[in-house]
PDB file of C-alpha atoms in Angstrom:
ATOM      1  CA  SER A 703     -11.417 199.096 124.692  1.00 72.00           C
ATOM      2  CA  HIS A 704      -9.229 196.143 125.459  1.00 74.00           C
ATOM      3  CA  ALA A 705      -6.874 196.897 122.556  1.00 77.00           C
ATOM      4  CA  GLY A 706      -6.421 200.472 123.839  1.00 73.00           C
ATOM      5  CA  VAL A 707      -5.543 199.249 127.316  1.00 72.00           C
ATOM      6  CA  VAL A 708      -3.003 196.790 125.920  1.00 73.00           C
ATOM      7  CA  GLU A 709      -1.449 199.475 123.718  1.00 75.00           C
ATOM      8  CA  ASP A 710      -1.256 201.941 126.616  1.00 67.00           C
ATOM      9  CA  THR A 711       0.324 199.298 128.853  1.00 70.00           C
ATOM     10  CA  GLU A 712       2.911 198.529 126.174  1.00 73.00           C
ATOM     11  CA  GLN A 713       3.709 202.243 125.732  1.00 75.00           C
ATOM     12  CA  ARG A 714       4.041 202.718 129.485  1.00 66.00           C
ATOM     13  CA  ALA A 715       6.287 199.661 129.826  1.00 71.00           C
ATOM     14  CA  GLN A 716       8.494 200.965 127.025  1.00 74.00           C
ATOM     15  CA  ALA A 717       8.617 204.512 128.433  1.00 70.00           C
ATOM     16  CA  VAL A 718       9.329 203.569 132.040  1.00 74.00           C
ATOM     17  CA  ARG A 719      12.755 202.233 131.028  1.00 77.00           C
ATOM     18  CA  HIS A 720      14.062 205.748 130.391  1.00 90.00           C
ATOM     19  CA  PRO A 721      13.197 208.643 132.733  1.00 92.00           C
ATOM     20  CA  ARG A 722      12.927 211.219 129.938  1.00 93.00           C
ATOM     21  CA  ASP A 723      10.597 208.983 127.927  1.00 93.00           C
ATOM     22  CA  PHE A 724       8.491 208.319 131.031  1.00 92.00           C
ATOM     23  CA  VAL A 725       8.180 212.058 131.686  1.00 94.00           C
ATOM     24  CA  GLU A 726       6.996 212.547 128.091  1.00 94.00           C
ATOM     25  CA  TYR A 727       4.552 209.626 128.398  1.00 94.00           C
ATOM     26  CA  CYS A 728       3.086 211.016 131.627  1.00 94.00           C
ATOM     27  CA  ILE A 729       2.558 214.429 130.030  1.00 95.00           C
ATOM     28  CA  ARG A 730       0.934 212.831 126.985  1.00 93.00           C
ATOM     29  CA  VAL A 731      -1.595 210.946 129.154  1.00 93.00           C
ATOM     30  CA  ALA A 732      -2.151 213.682 131.757  1.00 93.00           C
ATOM     31  CA  HIS A 733      -5.718 213.608 133.076  1.00 89.00           C
ATOM     32  CA  ASP A 734      -6.427 217.312 132.403  1.00 91.00           C
ATOM     33  CA  TYR A 735      -4.253 217.287 129.240  1.00 96.00           C
ATOM     34  CA  ALA A 736      -1.614 219.455 130.912  1.00 96.00           C
ATOM     35  CA  VAL A 737       0.512 219.157 134.028  1.00 96.00           C
ATOM     36  CA  SER A 738       2.888 221.224 136.140  1.00 96.00           C
ATOM     37  CA  ALA A 739       6.500 220.222 136.711  1.00 96.00           C
ATOM     38  CA  LYS A 740       5.767 219.789 140.422  1.00 96.00           C
ATOM     39  CA  HIS A 741       2.895 217.355 139.890  1.00 96.00           C
ATOM     40  CA  LEU A 742       4.826 215.556 137.190  1.00 96.00           C
ATOM     41  CA  ALA A 743       7.831 215.094 139.512  1.00 96.00           C
ATOM     42  CA  LEU A 744       5.541 213.491 142.075  1.00 95.00           C
ATOM     43  CA  ARG A 745       4.054 211.154 139.480  1.00 93.00           C
ATOM     44  CA  VAL A 746       7.348 210.012 137.979  1.00 94.00           C
ATOM     45  CA  LYS A 747       9.145 210.018 141.347  1.00 94.00           C
ATOM     46  CA  LEU A 748      12.105 212.071 140.165  1.00 95.00           C
ATOM     47  CA  PRO A 749      13.624 215.273 141.562  1.00 97.00           C
ATOM     48  CA  ILE A 750      11.834 218.350 140.240  1.00 96.00           C
ATOM     49  CA  ALA A 751      15.087 219.795 138.868  1.00 97.00           C
ATOM     50  CA  GLN A 752      15.580 216.690 136.709  1.00 97.00           C
ATOM     51  CA  VAL A 753      11.954 216.759 135.543  1.00 97.00           C
ATOM     52  CA  GLN A 754      12.243 220.473 134.717  1.00 96.00           C
ATOM     53  CA  ALA A 755      15.401 219.788 132.695  1.00 97.00           C
ATOM     54  CA  TYR A 756      13.537 217.121 130.675  1.00 97.00           C
ATOM     55  CA  ILE A 757      10.604 219.505 130.181  1.00 97.00           C
ATOM     56  CA  ASP A 758      12.899 222.327 129.027  1.00 96.00           C
ATOM     57  CA  GLU A 759      14.591 219.985 126.564  1.00 97.00           C
ATOM     58  CA  MET A 760      11.247 218.774 125.154  1.00 97.00           C
ATOM     59  CA  VAL A 761       9.890 222.327 124.859  1.00 96.00           C
ATOM     60  CA  GLN A 762      13.069 223.254 122.975  1.00 96.00           C
ATOM     61  CA  VAL A 763      12.484 220.484 120.393  1.00 97.00           C
ATOM     62  CA  ALA A 764       8.713 221.203 120.226  1.00 95.00           C
ATOM     63  CA  LYS A 765       7.592 217.911 121.788  1.00 96.00           C
ATOM     64  CA  LEU A 766       5.919 219.910 124.544  1.00 96.00           C
ATOM     65  CA  VAL A 767       4.040 223.190 124.602  1.00 95.00           C
ATOM     66  CA  SER A 768       4.318 225.560 127.529  1.00 94.00           C
ATOM     67  CA  LEU A 769       0.799 226.849 128.165  1.00 92.00           C
ATOM     68  CA  ASP A 770       2.063 229.279 130.780  1.00 83.00           C
ATOM     69  CA  SER A 771       4.985 229.355 133.156  1.00 74.00           C
ATOM     70  CA  ALA A 772       3.678 226.351 135.086  1.00 90.00           C
ATOM     71  CA  LEU A 773       1.617 224.116 132.745  1.00 94.00           C
ATOM     72  CA  PHE A 774       2.952 221.882 130.006  1.00 97.00           C
ATOM     73  CA  MET A 775       1.121 219.874 127.367  1.00 97.00           C
ATOM     74  CA  HIS A 776       2.309 217.352 124.798  1.00 97.00           C
ATOM     75  CA  SER A 777       2.426 219.003 121.365  1.00 97.00           C
ATOM     76  CA  ASP A 778       0.241 216.260 119.821  1.00 96.00           C
ATOM     77  CA  THR A 779      -2.415 216.920 122.470  1.00 97.00           C
ATOM     78  CA  ALA A 780      -2.175 220.688 121.955  1.00 97.00           C
ATOM     79  CA  GLN A 781      -2.528 220.203 118.202  1.00 97.00           C
ATOM     80  CA  GLY A 782      -5.648 218.049 118.601  1.00 97.00           C
ATOM     81  CA  LEU A 783      -7.335 220.273 121.182  1.00 97.00           C
ATOM     82  CA  GLY A 784      -6.413 223.382 119.200  1.00 97.00           C
ATOM     83  CA  GLU A 785      -8.061 221.909 116.091  1.00 97.00           C
ATOM     84  CA  GLN A 786     -11.212 221.177 118.110  1.00 97.00           C
ATOM     85  CA  ILE A 787     -11.345 224.800 119.261  1.00 97.00           C
ATOM     86  CA  LEU A 788     -10.748 226.070 115.707  1.00 96.00           C
ATOM     87  CA  ASP A 789     -13.481 223.761 114.384  1.00 96.00           C
ATOM     88  CA  ARG A 790     -15.956 225.068 116.970  1.00 97.00           C
ATOM     89  CA  VAL A 791     -15.113 228.705 116.164  1.00 95.00           C
ATOM     90  CA  GLY A 792     -15.374 227.966 112.423  1.00 94.00           C
ATOM     91  CA  LYS A 793     -18.760 226.311 112.926  1.00 95.00           C
ATOM     92  CA  HIS A 794     -19.948 229.419 114.772  1.00 94.00           C
ATOM     93  CA  HIS A 795     -18.815 231.610 111.843  1.00 90.00           C
ATOM     94  CA  GLN A 796     -20.747 229.416 109.396  1.00 90.00           C
ATOM     95  CA  GLU A 797     -23.892 229.597 111.536  1.00 91.00           C
ATOM     96  CA  GLU A 798     -23.610 233.341 112.249  1.00 87.00           C
ATOM     97  CA  PRO A 799     -21.470 235.055 109.583  1.00 84.00           C
ATOM     98  CA  ALA A 800     -22.430 238.541 110.799  1.00 81.00           C
ATOM     99  CA  SER A 801     -21.145 237.804 114.306  1.00 84.00           C
ATOM    100  CA  PRO A 802     -17.701 239.141 115.267  1.00 86.00           C
ATOM    101  CA  GLY A 803     -16.960 235.826 117.000  1.00 90.00           C
ATOM    102  CA  ILE A 804     -18.107 233.240 119.504  1.00 94.00           C
ATOM    103  CA  ASP A 805     -18.510 234.184 123.141  1.00 94.00           C
ATOM    104  CA  MET A 806     -15.347 233.216 125.050  1.00 94.00           C
ATOM    105  CA  GLU A 807     -17.280 231.697 127.972  1.00 95.00           C
ATOM    106  CA  LEU A 808     -19.540 229.686 125.650  1.00 95.00           C
ATOM    107  CA  LEU A 809     -16.484 228.337 123.827  1.00 96.00           C
ATOM    108  CA  HIS A 810     -14.831 227.484 127.151  1.00 97.00           C
ATOM    109  CA  ARG A 811     -17.896 225.568 128.370  1.00 96.00           C
ATOM    110  CA  ALA A 812     -18.196 223.727 125.047  1.00 95.00           C
ATOM    111  CA  SER A 813     -14.537 222.693 125.232  1.00 95.00           C
ATOM    112  CA  GLU A 814     -14.979 221.135 128.693  1.00 95.00           C
ATOM    113  CA  LEU A 815     -11.342 222.010 129.429  1.00 95.00           C
ATOM    114  CA  HIS A 816      -9.897 223.214 132.717  1.00 93.00           C
ATOM    115  CA  LYS A 817      -9.850 227.021 132.642  1.00 93.00           C
ATOM    116  CA  ALA A 818      -6.035 227.336 132.703  1.00 93.00           C
ATOM    117  CA  VAL A 819      -5.683 224.778 129.900  1.00 95.00           C
ATOM    118  CA  PHE A 820      -8.353 226.508 127.788  1.00 96.00           C
ATOM    119  CA  HIS A 821      -6.786 229.954 128.187  1.00 94.00           C
ATOM    120  CA  GLY A 822      -3.339 228.521 127.491  1.00 94.00           C
ATOM    121  CA  LEU A 823      -4.620 227.026 124.231  1.00 96.00           C
ATOM    122  CA  ILE A 824      -6.328 230.303 123.269  1.00 95.00           C
ATOM    123  CA  THR A 825      -3.029 232.138 123.848  1.00 93.00           C
ATOM    124  CA  MET A 826      -1.159 229.500 121.819  1.00 94.00           C
ATOM    125  CA  LEU A 827      -3.635 229.723 118.908  1.00 96.00           C
ATOM    126  CA  GLU A 828      -3.446 233.514 118.947  1.00 94.00           C
ATOM    127  CA  SER A 829       0.370 233.470 118.964  1.00 93.00           C
ATOM    128  CA  ARG A 830       0.223 231.164 115.926  1.00 94.00           C
ATOM    129  CA  GLN A 831      -2.140 233.678 114.278  1.00 95.00           C
ATOM    130  CA  LYS A 832      -4.966 231.132 113.987  1.00 96.00           C
ATOM    131  CA  ILE A 833      -7.443 233.214 116.008  1.00 95.00           C
ATOM    132  CA  THR A 834      -8.019 236.682 117.350  1.00 91.00           C
ATOM    133  CA  HIS A 835      -9.748 237.339 120.614  1.00 86.00           C
ATOM    134  CA  THR A 836     -11.031 240.106 122.761  1.00 83.00           C
ATOM    135  CA  GLU A 837     -12.001 239.723 126.367  1.00 80.00           C
ATOM    136  CA  SER A 838     -15.378 238.306 125.354  1.00 89.00           C
ATOM    137  CA  LYS A 839     -15.136 237.037 121.737  1.00 92.00           C
ATOM    138  CA  VAL A 840     -12.992 234.561 119.806  1.00 93.00           C
ATOM    139  CA  ALA A 841     -12.794 234.573 115.996  1.00 91.00           C
ATOM    140  CA  LEU A 842     -10.723 232.840 113.357  1.00 93.00           C
ATOM    141  CA  ALA A 843      -7.952 235.153 112.207  1.00 90.00           C
ATOM    142  CA  ALA A 844      -9.279 235.148 108.644  1.00 84.00           C
ATOM    143  CA  HIS A 845     -12.908 235.803 109.634  1.00 76.00           C
ATOM    144  CA  GLN A 846     -14.635 238.783 108.097  1.00 73.00           C
ATOM    145  CA  THR A 847     -18.162 239.550 109.223  1.00 69.00           C
ATOM    146  CA  SER A 848     -20.578 239.297 106.345  1.00 64.00           C
ATOM    147  CA  PHE A 849     -24.100 240.560 105.944  1.00 64.00           C
ATOM    148  CA  ASP A 850     -26.909 239.665 103.621  1.00 66.00           C
ATOM    149  CA  PRO A 851     -27.563 242.239 100.856  1.00 69.00           C
ATOM    150  CA  VAL A 852     -30.302 244.066 102.807  1.00 74.00           C
ATOM    151  CA  GLN A 853     -28.093 244.363 105.913  1.00 68.00           C
ATOM    152  CA  GLU A 854     -25.173 245.468 103.746  1.00 68.00           C
ATOM    153  CA  GLU A 855     -27.272 248.273 102.242  1.00 75.00           C
ATOM    154  CA  GLN A 856     -28.455 249.366 105.714  1.00 73.00           C
ATOM    155  CA  PHE A 857     -24.861 249.402 106.917  1.00 70.00           C
ATOM    156  CA  ARG A 858     -23.729 251.568 103.969  1.00 75.00           C
ATOM    157  CA  ASN A 859     -26.603 254.013 104.574  1.00 76.00           C
ATOM    158  CA  ILE A 860     -25.788 254.337 108.275  1.00 75.00           C
ATOM    159  CA  GLU A 861     -22.085 254.688 107.531  1.00 76.00           C
ATOM    160  CA  ALA A 862     -22.865 257.477 105.047  1.00 77.00           C
ATOM    161  CA  LEU A 863     -24.876 259.331 107.705  1.00 75.00           C
ATOM    162  CA  PHE A 864     -21.917 259.235 110.070  1.00 76.00           C
ATOM    163  CA  GLN A 865     -19.517 260.406 107.356  1.00 79.00           C
ATOM    164  CA  GLN A 866     -21.675 263.405 106.385  1.00 79.00           C
ATOM    165  CA  ASP A 867     -20.739 265.282 109.535  1.00 74.00           C
ATOM    166  CA  ALA A 868     -18.219 263.537 111.753  1.00 71.00           C
ATOM    167  CA  PHE A 869     -18.747 266.020 114.600  1.00 76.00           C
ATOM    168  CA  LYS A 870     -22.541 265.761 114.542  1.00 77.00           C
ATOM    169  CA  PRO A 871     -23.586 262.099 114.546  1.00 76.00           C
ATOM    170  CA  PRO A 872     -27.066 261.199 113.306  1.00 75.00           C
ATOM    171  CA  LYS A 873     -29.980 260.938 115.710  1.00 77.00           C
ATOM    172  CA  PRO A 874     -31.472 257.495 116.417  1.00 76.00           C
ATOM    173  CA  GLN A 875     -34.610 258.321 114.388  1.00 74.00           C
ATOM    174  CA  ASP A 876     -32.366 259.142 111.369  1.00 72.00           C
ATOM    175  CA  LEU A 877     -30.802 255.675 111.626  1.00 70.00           C
ATOM    176  CA  SER A 878     -34.089 253.820 111.556  1.00 67.00           C
ATOM    177  CA  THR A 879     -34.974 255.072 108.086  1.00 57.00           C
TER     178      THR A 879
END
């Protein structure tokens, strides 16, 4: 929209006056949401050492998030994208409460994020104890699989069969009853 373009132009004009502010602005509006120090230095036309010093300072005060050793994202962007991922995982849990989690690849495709950015956000969310993940599944940290009453009864019966003799598991035909 026209108002958005005007606002962005005003923010850019304000930020370009101070190199540190311009570095932060460029990270905030990065095309793929995250950027490396090398690419950022090229965009802001400053020596990479100076850009890295600004990045380190902003990571220290939590204005930026380090997704890995080379990619950085503005903390507001990380917060918003992280909430989108959490919402999608939560929606999956509501639709399939018995599922241990959403397929990692399905979640990645739904996010439409660059692979490195997506995995960086997954790592960030896990470190903040918002999610758990295995190689193939992502779940909210508080998620507990739940079954309907019939499934719950079947589970208890099967569990009891396994507990009867731990060294002699039940045969498949015993489980189907």
